[in-house]
Coordinates of C-alpha atoms in Angstrom, one line a residue:
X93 CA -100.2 -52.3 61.4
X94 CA -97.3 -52.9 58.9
X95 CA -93.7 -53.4 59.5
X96 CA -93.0 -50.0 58.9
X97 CA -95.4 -48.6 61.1
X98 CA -93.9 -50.8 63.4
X99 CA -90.0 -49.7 63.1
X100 CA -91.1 -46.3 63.0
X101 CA -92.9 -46.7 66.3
X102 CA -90.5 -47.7 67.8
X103 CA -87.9 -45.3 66.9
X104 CA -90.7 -42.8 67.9
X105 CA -90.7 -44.4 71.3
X106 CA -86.9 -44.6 71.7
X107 CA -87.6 -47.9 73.5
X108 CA -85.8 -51.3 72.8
X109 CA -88.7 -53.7 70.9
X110 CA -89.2 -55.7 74.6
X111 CA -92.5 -54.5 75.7
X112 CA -94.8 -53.8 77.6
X113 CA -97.0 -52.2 75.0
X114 CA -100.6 -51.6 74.3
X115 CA -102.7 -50.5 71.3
X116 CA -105.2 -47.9 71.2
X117 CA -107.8 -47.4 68.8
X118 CA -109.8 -44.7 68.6
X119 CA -113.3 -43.6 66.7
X120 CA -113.2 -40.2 64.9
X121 CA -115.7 -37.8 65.4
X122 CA -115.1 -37.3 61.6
X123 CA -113.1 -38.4 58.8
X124 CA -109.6 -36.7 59.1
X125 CA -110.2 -35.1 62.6
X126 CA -108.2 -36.6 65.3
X127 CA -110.6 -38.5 67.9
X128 CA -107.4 -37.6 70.9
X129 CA -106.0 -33.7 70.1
X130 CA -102.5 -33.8 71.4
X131 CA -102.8 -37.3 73.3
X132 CA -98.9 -37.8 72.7
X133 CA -98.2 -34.0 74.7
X134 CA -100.9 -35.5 77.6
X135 CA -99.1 -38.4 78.0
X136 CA -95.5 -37.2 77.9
X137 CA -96.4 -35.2 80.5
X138 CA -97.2 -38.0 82.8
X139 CA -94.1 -39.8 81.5
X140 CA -95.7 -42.1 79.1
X141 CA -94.2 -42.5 75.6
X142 CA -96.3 -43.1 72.4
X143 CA -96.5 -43.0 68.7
X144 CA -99.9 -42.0 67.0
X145 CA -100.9 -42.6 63.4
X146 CA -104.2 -40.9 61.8
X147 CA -106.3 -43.0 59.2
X148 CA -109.7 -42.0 57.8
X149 CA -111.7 -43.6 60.4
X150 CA -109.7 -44.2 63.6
X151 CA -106.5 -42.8 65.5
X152 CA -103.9 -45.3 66.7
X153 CA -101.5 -45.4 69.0
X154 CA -98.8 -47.2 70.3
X155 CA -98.2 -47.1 74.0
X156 CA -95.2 -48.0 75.6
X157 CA -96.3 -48.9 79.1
X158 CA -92.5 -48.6 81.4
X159 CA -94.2 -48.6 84.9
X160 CA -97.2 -50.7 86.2
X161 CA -99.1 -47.3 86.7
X162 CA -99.1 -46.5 83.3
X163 CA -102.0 -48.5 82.5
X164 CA -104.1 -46.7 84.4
X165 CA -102.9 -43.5 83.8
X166 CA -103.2 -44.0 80.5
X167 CA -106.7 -44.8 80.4
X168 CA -107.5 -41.8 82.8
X169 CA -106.0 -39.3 79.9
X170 CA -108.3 -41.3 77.7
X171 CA -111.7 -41.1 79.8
X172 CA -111.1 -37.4 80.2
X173 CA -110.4 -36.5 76.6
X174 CA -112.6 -39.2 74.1
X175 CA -115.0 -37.5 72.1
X176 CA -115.9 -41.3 70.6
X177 CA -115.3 -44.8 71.2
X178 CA -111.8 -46.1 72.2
X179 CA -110.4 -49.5 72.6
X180 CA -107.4 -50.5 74.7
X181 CA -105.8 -53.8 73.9
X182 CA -104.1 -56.2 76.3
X183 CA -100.8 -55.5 77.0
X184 CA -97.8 -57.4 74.9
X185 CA -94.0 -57.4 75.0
X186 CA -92.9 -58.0 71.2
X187 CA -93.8 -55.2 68.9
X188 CA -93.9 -57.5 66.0
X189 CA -97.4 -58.6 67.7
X190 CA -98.7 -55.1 67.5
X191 CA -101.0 -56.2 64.3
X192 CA -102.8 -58.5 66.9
X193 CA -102.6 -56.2 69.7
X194 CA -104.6 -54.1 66.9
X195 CA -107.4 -56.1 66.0
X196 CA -108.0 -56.7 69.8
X197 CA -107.9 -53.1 70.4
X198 CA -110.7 -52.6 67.2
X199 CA -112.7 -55.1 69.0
X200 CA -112.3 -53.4 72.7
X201 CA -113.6 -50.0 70.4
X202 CA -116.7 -51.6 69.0
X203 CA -117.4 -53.0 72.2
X204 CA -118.2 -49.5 74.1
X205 CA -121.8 -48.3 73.4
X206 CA -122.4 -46.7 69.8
X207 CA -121.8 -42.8 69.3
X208 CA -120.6 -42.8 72.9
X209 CA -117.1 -41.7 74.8
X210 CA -116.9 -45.0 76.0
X211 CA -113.3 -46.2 76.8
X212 CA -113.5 -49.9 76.7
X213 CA -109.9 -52.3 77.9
X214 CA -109.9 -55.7 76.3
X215 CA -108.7 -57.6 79.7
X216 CA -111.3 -56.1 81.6
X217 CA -114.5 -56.6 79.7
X218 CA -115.2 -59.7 78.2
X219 CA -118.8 -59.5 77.7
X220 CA -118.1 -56.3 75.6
X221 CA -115.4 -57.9 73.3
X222 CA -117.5 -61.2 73.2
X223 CA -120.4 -59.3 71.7
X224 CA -118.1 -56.8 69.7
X225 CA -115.7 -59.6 68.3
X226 CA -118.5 -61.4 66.1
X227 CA -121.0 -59.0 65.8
X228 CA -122.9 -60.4 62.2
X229 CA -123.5 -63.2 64.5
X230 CA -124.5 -60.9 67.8
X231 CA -126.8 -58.9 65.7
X232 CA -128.8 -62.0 65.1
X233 CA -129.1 -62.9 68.6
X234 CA -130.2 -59.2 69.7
X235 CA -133.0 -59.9 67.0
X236 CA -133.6 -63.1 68.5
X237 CA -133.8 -62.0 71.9
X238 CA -134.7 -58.4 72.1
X239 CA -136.7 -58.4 68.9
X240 CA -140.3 -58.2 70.9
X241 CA -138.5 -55.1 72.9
X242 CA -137.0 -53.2 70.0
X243 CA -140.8 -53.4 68.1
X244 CA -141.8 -51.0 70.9
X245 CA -142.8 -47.5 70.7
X246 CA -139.2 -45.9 70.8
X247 CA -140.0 -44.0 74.5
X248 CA -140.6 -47.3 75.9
X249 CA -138.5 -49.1 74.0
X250 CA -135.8 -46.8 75.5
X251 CA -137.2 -47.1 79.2
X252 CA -137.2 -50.9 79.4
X253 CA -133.8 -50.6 78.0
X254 CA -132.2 -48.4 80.2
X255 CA -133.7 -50.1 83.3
X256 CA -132.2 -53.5 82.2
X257 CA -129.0 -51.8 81.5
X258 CA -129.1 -50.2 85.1
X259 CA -130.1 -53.6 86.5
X260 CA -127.2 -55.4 84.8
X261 CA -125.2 -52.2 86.7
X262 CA -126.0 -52.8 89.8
X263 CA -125.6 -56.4 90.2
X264 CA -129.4 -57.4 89.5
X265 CA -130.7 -55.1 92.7
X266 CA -134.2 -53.5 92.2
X267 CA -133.8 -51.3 94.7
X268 CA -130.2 -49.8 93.6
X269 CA -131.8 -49.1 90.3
X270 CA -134.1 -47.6 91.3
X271 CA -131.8 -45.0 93.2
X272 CA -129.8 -44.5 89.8
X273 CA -133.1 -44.5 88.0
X274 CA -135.1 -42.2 91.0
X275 CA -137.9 -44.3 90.4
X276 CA -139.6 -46.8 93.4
X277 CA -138.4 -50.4 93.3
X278 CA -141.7 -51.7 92.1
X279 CA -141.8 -49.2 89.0
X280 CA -138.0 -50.9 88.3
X281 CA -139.7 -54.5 88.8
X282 CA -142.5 -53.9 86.7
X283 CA -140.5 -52.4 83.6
X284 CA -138.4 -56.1 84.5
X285 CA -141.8 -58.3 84.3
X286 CA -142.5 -56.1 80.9
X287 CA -139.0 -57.3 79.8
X288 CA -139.6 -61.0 80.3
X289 CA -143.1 -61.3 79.5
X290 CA -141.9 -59.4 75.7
X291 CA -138.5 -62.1 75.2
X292 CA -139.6 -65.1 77.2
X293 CA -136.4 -64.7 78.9
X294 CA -136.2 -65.3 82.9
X295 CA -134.3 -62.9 85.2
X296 CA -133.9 -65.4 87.6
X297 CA -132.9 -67.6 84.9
X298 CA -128.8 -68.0 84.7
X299 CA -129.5 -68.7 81.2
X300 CA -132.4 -66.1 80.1
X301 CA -130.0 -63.4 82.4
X302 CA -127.1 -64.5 80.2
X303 CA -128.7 -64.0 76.8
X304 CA -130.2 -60.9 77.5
X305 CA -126.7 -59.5 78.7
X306 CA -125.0 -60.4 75.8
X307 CA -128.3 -59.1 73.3
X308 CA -128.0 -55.7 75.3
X309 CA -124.7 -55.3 75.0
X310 CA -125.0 -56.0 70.6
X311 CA -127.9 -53.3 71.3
X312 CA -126.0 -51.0 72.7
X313 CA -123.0 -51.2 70.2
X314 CA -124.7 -50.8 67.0
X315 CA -125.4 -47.2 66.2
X316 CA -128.9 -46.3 65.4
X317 CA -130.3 -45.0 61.8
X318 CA -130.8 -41.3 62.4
X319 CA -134.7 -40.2 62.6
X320 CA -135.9 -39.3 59.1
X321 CA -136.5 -35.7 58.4
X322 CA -139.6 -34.5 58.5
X323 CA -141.2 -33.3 55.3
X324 CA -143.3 -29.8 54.7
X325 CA -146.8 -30.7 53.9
X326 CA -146.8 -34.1 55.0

């Protein structure tokens, strides 16, 4: 964000340039459509100051956080009014840092699950902003590690998927995902054993656990080709 950006934020806020602050970032659903309709009137109202800026791709704001409640206020308005991804950066006190506080709060964004209302805060999800912050180099290792899985039919590519994801969830318990999943424990261990056998990878493995976690997460953040149309006559 540029200096101006900056100044005008913060005569916007009516705040002196000591923080706390955050950035927000959020995905539009569409170029020139706001991803958060009237975010600055929901927050007002739960006595929370920000200034908002709309480019082609994203909605930014600038959050002035006065009370150590505001955090999670703010990211209650969020949850309950993204239509797309949004990132929260950490929180800073100098707005000339706000251009850093940015690029963290682009990373916290990508780091929420493509095409998904996702609200994702920097501080409290590293794996999601390791995989997000260098994701050239993450793509690679989902290819590497979840290659044999994503050459699957798409159902079951899908199934295994969302079972690991749901494992990962529930702290590596078969038998609470299989509650989430309302499948028996042994259908949930089996779609596991399918897993492994495809990637070589080990779930009792600290180190095959690890780089399937970080491949799923890369999955999970790069949005999909849409399915081709299909074509009369053929």
């Amino acid at each position: 964000m540029d200096a101006d950006a900056v100044w005008s934020a913060a005569e916007v806020l009516r705040v002196p340039r000591g923080g706390p602050f955050t950035v927000v970032a959020a995905e539009v659903p569409r170029i020139g459509r706001q991803a958060l309709p009237d975010i600055a009137d929901l927050l007002t109202r739960r006595g929370i100051r920000s200034a908002w800026r709309l480019r082609p791709d994203l909605q930014l704001g600038i959050v002035h956080l006065r009370t150590p409640r505001d955090l999670p206020d703010l990211v209650e308005v969020l949850r309950d009014h993204a239509e797309r991804r949004v990132g929260v950066s950490p929180s800073y006190d100098d707005l000339n840092r706000t251009g850093d506080a940015l690029r963290f709060a682009k990373v916290a964004m990508r780091g929420g699950d493509a095409e998904s209302s996702a609200v994702t805060v920097f501080d409290d999800s590293p794996l999601a902003v390791a995989t997000a912050g260098a994701p050239d180099v993450m793509a690679r290792v989902a290819t590497r590690v979840l290659g044999p899985v994503e050459a699957l039919p798409t159902d079951e590519r899908a199934l295994l998927l969302d079972t690991l994801d749901v494992w990962f969830a529930c702290g590596g318990s078969a038998e609470e995902a299989a509650k989430r999943l309302y499948v028996h424990p042994n259908t949930v261990r089996a779609r596991l054993r399918r897993i492994t056998e495809r990637t070589g990878r080990s779930l009792t493995d600290p180190r095959g656990v690890t780089e399937l976690a970080l491949a799923l997460r890369a999955v999970r953040q790069t949005p999909r080709p849409p399915a081709p149309e299909p074509t009369d006559g053929l």
